[in-house]
PDB file of C-alpha atoms in Angstrom:
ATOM      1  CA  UNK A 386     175.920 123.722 -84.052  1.00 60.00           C
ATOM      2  CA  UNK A 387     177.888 120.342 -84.278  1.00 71.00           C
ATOM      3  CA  UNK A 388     180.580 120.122 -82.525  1.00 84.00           C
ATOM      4  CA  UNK A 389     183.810 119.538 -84.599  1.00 91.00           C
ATOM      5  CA  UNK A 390     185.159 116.078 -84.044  1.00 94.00           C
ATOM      6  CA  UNK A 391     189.229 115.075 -83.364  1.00 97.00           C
ATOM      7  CA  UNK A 392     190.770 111.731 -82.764  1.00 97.00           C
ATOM      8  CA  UNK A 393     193.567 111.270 -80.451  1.00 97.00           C
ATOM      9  CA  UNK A 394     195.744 108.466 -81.328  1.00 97.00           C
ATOM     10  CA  UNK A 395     198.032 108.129 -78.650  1.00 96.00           C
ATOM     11  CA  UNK A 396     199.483 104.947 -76.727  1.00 94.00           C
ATOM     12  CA  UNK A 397     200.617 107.024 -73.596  1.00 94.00           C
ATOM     13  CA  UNK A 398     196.889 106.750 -71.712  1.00 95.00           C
ATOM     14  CA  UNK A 399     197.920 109.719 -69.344  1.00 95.00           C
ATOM     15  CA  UNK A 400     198.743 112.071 -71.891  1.00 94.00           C
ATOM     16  CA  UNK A 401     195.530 110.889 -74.557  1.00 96.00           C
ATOM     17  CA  UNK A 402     193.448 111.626 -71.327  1.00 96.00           C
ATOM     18  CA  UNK A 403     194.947 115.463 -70.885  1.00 96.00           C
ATOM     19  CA  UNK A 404     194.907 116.289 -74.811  1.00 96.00           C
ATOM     20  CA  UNK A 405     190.832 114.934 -74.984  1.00 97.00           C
ATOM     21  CA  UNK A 406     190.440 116.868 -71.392  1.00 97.00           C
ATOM     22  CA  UNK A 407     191.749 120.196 -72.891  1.00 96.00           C
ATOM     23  CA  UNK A 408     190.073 119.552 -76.856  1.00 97.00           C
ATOM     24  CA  UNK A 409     186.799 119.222 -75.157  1.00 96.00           C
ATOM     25  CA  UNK A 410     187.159 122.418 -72.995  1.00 96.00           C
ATOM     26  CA  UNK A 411     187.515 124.233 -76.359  1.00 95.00           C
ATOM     27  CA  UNK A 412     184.387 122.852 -77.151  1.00 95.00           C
ATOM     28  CA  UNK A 413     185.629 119.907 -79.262  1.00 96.00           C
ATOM     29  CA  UNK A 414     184.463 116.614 -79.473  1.00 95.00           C
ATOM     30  CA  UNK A 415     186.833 113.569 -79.276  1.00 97.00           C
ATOM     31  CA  UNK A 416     187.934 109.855 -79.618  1.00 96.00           C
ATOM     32  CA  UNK A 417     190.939 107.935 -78.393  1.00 97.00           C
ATOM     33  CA  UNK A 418     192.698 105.515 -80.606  1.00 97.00           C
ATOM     34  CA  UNK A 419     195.414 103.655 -78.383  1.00 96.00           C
ATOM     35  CA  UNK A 420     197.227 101.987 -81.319  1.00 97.00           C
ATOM     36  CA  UNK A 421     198.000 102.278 -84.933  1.00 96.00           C
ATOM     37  CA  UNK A 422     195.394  99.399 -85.631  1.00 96.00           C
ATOM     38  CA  UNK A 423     192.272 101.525 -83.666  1.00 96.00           C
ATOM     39  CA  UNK A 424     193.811 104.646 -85.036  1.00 96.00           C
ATOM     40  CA  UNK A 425     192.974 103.649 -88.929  1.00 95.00           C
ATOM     41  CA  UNK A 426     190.064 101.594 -87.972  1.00 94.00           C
ATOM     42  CA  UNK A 427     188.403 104.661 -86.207  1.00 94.00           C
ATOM     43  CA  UNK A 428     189.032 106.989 -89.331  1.00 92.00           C
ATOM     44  CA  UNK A 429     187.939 104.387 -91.902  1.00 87.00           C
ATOM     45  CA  UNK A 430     184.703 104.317 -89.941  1.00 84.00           C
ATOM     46  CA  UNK A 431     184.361 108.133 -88.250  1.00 76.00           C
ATOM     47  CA  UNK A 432     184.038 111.526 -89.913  1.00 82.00           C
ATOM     48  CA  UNK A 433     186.580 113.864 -88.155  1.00 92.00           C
ATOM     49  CA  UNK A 434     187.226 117.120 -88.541  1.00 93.00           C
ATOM     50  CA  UNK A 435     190.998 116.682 -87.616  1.00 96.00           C
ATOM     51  CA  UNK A 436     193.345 114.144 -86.542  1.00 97.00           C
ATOM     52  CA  UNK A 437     196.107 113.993 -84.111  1.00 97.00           C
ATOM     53  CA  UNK A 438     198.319 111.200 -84.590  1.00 96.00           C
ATOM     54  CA  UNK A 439     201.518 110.245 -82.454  1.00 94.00           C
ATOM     55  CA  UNK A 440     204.018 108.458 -84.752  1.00 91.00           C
ATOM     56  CA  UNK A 441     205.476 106.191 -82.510  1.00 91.00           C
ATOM     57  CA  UNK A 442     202.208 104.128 -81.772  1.00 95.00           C
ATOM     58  CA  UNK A 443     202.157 100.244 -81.430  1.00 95.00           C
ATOM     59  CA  UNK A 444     200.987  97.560 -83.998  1.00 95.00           C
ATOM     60  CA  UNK A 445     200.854 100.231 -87.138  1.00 94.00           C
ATOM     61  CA  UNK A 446     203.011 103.323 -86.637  1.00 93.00           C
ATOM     62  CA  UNK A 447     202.173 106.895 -87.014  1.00 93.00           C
ATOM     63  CA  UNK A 448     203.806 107.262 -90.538  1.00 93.00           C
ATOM     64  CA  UNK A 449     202.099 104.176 -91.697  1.00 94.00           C
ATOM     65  CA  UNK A 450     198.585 105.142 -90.395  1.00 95.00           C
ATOM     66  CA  UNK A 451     199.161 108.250 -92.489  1.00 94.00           C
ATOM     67  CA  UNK A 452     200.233 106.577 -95.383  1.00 92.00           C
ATOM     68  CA  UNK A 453     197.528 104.282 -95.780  1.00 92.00           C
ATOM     69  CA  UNK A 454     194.837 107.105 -94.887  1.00 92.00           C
ATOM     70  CA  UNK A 455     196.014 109.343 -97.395  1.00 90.00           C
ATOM     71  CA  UNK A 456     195.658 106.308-100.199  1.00 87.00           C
ATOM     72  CA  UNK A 457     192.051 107.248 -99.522  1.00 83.00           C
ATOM     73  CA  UNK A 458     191.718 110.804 -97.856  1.00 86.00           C
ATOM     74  CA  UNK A 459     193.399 113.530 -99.028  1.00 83.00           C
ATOM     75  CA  UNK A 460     191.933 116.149 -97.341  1.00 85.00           C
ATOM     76  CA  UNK A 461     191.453 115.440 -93.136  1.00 91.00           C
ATOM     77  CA  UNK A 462     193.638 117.366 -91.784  1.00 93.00           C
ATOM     78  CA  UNK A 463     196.654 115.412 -89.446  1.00 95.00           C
ATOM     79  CA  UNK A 464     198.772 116.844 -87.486  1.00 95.00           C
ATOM     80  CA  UNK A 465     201.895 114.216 -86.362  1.00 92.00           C
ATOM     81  CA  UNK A 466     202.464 114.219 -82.619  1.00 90.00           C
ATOM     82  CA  UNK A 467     206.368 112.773 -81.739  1.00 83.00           C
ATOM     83  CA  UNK A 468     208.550 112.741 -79.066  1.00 78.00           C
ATOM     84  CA  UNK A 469     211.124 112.961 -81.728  1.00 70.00           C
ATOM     85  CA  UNK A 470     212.249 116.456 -83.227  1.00 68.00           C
ATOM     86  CA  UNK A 471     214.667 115.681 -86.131  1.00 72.00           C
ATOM     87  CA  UNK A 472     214.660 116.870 -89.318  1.00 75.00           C
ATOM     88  CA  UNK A 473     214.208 113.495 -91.350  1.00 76.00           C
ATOM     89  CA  UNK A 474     210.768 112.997 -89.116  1.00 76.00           C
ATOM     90  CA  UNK A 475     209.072 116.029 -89.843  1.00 78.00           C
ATOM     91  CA  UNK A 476     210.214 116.391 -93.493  1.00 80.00           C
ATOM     92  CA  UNK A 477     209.032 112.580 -93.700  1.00 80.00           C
ATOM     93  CA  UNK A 478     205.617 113.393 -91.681  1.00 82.00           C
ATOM     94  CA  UNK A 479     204.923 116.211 -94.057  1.00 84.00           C
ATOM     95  CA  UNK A 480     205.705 114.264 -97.587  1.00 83.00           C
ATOM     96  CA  UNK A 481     203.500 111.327 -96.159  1.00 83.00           C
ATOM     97  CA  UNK A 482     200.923 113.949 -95.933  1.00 88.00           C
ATOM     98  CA  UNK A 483     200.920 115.600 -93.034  1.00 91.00           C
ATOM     99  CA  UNK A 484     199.463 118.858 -92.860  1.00 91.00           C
ATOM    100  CA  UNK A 485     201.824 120.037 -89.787  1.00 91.00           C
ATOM    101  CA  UNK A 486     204.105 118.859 -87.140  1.00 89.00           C
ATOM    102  CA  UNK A 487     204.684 119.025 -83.011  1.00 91.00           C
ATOM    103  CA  UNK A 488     206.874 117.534 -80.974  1.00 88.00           C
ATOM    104  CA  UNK A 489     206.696 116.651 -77.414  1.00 88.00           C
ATOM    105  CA  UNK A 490     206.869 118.402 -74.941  1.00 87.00           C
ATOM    106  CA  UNK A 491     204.666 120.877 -76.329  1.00 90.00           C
ATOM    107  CA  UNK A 492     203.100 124.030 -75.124  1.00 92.00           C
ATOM    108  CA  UNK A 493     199.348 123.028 -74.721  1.00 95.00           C
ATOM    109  CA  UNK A 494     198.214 126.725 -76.152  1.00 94.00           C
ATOM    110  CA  UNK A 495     200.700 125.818 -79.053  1.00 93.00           C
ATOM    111  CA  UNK A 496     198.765 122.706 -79.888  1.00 94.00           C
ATOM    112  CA  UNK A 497     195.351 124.408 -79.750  1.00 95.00           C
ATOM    113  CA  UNK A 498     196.794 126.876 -82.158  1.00 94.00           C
ATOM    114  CA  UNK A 499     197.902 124.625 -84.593  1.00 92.00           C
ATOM    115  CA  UNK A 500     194.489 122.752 -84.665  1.00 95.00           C
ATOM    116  CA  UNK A 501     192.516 125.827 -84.889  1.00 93.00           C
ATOM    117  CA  UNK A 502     194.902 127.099 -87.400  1.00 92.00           C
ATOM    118  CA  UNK A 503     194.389 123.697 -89.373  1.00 91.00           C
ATOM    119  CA  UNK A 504     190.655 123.491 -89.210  1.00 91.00           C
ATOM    120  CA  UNK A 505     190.358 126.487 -90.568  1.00 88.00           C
ATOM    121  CA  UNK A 506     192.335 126.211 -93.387  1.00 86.00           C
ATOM    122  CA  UNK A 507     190.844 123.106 -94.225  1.00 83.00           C
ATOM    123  CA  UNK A 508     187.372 124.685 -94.528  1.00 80.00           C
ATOM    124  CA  UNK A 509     188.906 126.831 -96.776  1.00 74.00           C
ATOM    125  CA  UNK A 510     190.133 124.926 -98.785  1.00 72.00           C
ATOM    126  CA  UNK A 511     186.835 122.792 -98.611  1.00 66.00           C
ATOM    127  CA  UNK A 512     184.497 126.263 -99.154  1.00 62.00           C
ATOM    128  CA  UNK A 513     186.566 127.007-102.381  1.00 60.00           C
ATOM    129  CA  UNK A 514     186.786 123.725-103.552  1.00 55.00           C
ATOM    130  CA  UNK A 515     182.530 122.958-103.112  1.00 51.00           C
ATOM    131  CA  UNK A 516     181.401 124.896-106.002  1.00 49.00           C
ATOM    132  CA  UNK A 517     179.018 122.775-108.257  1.00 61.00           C
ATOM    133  CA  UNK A 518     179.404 119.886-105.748  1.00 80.00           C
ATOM    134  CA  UNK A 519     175.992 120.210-104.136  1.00 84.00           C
ATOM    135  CA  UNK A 520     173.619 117.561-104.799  1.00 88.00           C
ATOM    136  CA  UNK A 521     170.248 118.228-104.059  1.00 89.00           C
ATOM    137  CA  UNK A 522     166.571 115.846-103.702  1.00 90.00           C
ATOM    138  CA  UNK A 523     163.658 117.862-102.589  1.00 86.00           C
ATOM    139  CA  UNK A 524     164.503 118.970 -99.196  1.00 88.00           C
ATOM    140  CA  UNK A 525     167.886 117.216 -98.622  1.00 92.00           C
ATOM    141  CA  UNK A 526     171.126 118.863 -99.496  1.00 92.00           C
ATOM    142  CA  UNK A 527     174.558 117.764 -99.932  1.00 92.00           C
ATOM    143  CA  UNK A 528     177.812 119.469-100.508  1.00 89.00           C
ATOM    144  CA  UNK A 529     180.336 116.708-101.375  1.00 86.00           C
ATOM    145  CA  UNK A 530     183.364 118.805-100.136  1.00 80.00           C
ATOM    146  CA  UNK A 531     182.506 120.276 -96.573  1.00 86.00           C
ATOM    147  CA  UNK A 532     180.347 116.564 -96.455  1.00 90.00           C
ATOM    148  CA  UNK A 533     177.692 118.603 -94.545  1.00 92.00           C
ATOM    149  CA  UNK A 534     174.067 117.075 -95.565  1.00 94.00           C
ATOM    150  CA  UNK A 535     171.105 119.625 -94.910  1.00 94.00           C
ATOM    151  CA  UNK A 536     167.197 118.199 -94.882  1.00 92.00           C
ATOM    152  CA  UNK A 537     164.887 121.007 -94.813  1.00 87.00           C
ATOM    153  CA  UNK A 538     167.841 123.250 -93.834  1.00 87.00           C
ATOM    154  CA  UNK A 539     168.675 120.784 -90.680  1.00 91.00           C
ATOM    155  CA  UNK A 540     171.887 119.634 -90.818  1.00 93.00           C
ATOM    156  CA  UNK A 541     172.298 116.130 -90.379  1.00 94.00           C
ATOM    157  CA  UNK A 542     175.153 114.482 -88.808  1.00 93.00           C
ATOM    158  CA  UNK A 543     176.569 111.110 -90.941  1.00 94.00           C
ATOM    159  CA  UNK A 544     179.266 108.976 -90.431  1.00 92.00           C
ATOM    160  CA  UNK A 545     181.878 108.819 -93.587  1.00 90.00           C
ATOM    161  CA  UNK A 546     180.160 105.395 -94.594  1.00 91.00           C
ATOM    162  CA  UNK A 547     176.321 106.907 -94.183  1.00 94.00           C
ATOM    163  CA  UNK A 548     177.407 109.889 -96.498  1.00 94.00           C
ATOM    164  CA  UNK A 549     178.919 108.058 -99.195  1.00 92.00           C
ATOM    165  CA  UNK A 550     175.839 106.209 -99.417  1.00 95.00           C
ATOM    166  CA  UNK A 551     173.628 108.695 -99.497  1.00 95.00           C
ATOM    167  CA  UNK A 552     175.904 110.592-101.989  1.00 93.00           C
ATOM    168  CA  UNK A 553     176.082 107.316-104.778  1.00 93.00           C
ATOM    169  CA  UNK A 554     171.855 107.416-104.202  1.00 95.00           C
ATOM    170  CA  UNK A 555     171.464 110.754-105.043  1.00 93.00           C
ATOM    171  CA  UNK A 556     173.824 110.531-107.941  1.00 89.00           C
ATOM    172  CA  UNK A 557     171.966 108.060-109.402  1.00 89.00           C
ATOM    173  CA  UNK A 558     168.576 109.486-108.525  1.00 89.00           C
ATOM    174  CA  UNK A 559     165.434 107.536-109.472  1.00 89.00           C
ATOM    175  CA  UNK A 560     167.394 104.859-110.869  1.00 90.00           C
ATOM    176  CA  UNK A 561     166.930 101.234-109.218  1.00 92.00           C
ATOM    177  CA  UNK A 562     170.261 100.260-107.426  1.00 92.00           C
ATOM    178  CA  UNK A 563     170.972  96.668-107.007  1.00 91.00           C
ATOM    179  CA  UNK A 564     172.720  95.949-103.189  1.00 89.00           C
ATOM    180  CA  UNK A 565     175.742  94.660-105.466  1.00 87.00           C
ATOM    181  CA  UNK A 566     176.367  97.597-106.750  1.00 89.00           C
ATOM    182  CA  UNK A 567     175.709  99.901-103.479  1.00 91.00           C
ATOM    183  CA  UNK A 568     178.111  97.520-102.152  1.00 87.00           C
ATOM    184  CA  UNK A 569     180.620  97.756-104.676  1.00 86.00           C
ATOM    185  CA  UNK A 570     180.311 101.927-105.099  1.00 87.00           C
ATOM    186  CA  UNK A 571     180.662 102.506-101.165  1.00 88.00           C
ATOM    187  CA  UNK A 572     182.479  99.466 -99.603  1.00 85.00           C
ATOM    188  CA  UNK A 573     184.811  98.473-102.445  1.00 78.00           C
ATOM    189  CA  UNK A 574     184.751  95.397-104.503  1.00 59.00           C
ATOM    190  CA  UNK A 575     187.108  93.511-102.046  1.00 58.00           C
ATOM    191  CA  UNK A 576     184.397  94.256 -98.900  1.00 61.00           C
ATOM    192  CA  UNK A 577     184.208  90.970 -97.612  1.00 62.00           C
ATOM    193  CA  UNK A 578     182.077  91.307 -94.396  1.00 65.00           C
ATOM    194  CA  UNK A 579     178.437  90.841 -93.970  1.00 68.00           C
ATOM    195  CA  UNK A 580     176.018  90.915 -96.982  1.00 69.00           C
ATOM    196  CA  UNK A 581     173.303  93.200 -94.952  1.00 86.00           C
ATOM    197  CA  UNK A 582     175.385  95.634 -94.471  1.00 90.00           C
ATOM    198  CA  UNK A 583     173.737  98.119 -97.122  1.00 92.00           C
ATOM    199  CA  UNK A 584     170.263  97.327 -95.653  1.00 93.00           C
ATOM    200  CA  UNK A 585     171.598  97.943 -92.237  1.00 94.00           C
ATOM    201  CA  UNK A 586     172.677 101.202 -93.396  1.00 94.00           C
ATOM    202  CA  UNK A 587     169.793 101.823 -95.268  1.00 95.00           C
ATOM    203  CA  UNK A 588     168.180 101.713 -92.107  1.00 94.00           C
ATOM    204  CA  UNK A 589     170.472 104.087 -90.031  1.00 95.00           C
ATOM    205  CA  UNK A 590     170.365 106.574 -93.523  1.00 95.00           C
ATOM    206  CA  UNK A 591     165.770 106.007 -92.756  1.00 94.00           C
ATOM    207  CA  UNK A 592     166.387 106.899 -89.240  1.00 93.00           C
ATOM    208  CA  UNK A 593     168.306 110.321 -89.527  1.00 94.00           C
ATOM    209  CA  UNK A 594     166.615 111.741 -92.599  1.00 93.00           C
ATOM    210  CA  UNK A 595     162.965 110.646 -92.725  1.00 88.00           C
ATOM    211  CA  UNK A 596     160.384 112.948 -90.811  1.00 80.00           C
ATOM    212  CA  UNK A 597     157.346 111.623 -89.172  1.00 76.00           C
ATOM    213  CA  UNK A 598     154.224 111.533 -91.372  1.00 69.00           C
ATOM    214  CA  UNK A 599     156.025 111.555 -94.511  1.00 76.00           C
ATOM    215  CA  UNK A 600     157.505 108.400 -96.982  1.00 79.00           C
ATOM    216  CA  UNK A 601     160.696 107.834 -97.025  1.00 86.00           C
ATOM    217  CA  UNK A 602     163.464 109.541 -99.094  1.00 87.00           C
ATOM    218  CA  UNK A 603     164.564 105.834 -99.894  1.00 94.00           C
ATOM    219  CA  UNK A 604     162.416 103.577-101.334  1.00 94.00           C
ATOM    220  CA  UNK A 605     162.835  99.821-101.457  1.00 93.00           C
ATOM    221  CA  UNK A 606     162.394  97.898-104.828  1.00 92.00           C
ATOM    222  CA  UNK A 607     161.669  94.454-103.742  1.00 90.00           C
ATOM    223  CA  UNK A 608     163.584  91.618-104.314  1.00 86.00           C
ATOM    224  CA  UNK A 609     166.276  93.880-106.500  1.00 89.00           C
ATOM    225  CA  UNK A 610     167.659  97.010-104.464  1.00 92.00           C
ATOM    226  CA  UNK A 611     166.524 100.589-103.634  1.00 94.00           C
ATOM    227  CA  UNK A 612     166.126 103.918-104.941  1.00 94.00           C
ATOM    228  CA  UNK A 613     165.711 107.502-103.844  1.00 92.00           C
ATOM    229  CA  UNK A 614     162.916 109.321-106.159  1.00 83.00           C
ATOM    230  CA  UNK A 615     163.545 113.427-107.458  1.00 71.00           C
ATOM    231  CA  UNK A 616     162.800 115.515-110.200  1.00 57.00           C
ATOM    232  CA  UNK A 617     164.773 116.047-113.378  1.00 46.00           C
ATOM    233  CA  UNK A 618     165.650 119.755-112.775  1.00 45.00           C
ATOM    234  CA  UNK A 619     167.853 118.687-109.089  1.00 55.00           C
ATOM    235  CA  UNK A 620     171.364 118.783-109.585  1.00 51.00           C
TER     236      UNK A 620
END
């Protein structure tokens, strides 16, 4: 079973060190964002199940980390971590979209509560939301809500990027996709970093999915893009 993932964004080093110490004796796994810059750099490019997220953090603050994340994700849970308790902070947390609120000091048990309590409601939310948003070529499975891909009933683990990849491929199933438009679909049209990146990721998509012995899911069309091959009656 994978472990569920949490990122800690928290300047004060000492107290990042005792929230990751006590997550991972739960049986979490975590990351440690020191500043508001890390902090939304680490969930543009990591998959986690929840996010704890200190508001007053240096470079970016905590309300503006949530503001920009929730321009793109709607549904990772955050929970706001201050030192400050007033009424203004929480009621602003929770209209930036926040999905709850602590403030320091905090009972440790509390805190595990409220991410349990959190996780699970966003897997509800997730399980009754995924209906008809499973995508499915030969063996590999996606469900485009809990983003859990299965190949022959493995489940894979992908990073946000590697998922939305694979997701625009198998929408457009056995047609030829140009590295433009890959590009485009999954980076945005105003990506303006390296132009390999979609065979790079090609490549890290090869290496978790494809089984010894057997061709590749993906299939490279040379000179114009790639494809990944099924038949009609996949959904």
């Amino acid at each position: 079973m994978i472990k569920k993932k949490i990122l800690i964004a928290e300047d004060e080093a000492r107290i990042a060190r005792i929230l990751a110490l006590e997550l991972e004796h739960e049986g979490y796994e975590t990351e440690i964002a020191g500043t508001g810059k890390e902090a939304f750099a680490a969930m543009q490019k990591g998959d986690f199940d929840l996010v704890l997220l200190d508001v007053m953090l240096p470079e970016i603050s905590g309300f503006e980390v949530l503001r920009r994340v929730r321009m793109e994700d709607e549904t990772t849970p955050i929970i706001l971590v201050t030192a400050r308790d007033s009424v203004y902070d929480k009621v602003n947390g929770l209209d930036h979209g926040a999905n709850d609120y602590i403030a320091k000091p905090f009972e440790m048990e509390e805190l595990l509560a409220r991410v349990r309590s959190a996780i699970r409601t966003s897997e509800a939310q997730a399980n009754k939301r995924g209906s008809g948003n499973i995508r499915i070529v030969g063996d590999l499975k996606a469900d485009l809500m809990t983003r859990v891909v299965l190949k022959d009933n493995k489940e894979v683990e992908l990073t946000k990027r590697e998922f939305d990849l694979l997701v625009f491929l198998m929408e457009y199933k056995n047609q030829i996709l140009t590295r433009e438009q890959l590009l485009d679909a999954v980076w945005g049209f105003a990506y303006s970093g390296e132009t390999n990146v979609v065979d790079v990721y090609i490549g890290y998509l090869r290496k978790k999915l494809d089984s010894k012995g057997e061709s590749s899911l993906i299939h490279t069309v040379r000179g114009v893009g790639f494809t990944m091959k099924g038949t009609k009656d996949e959904h």
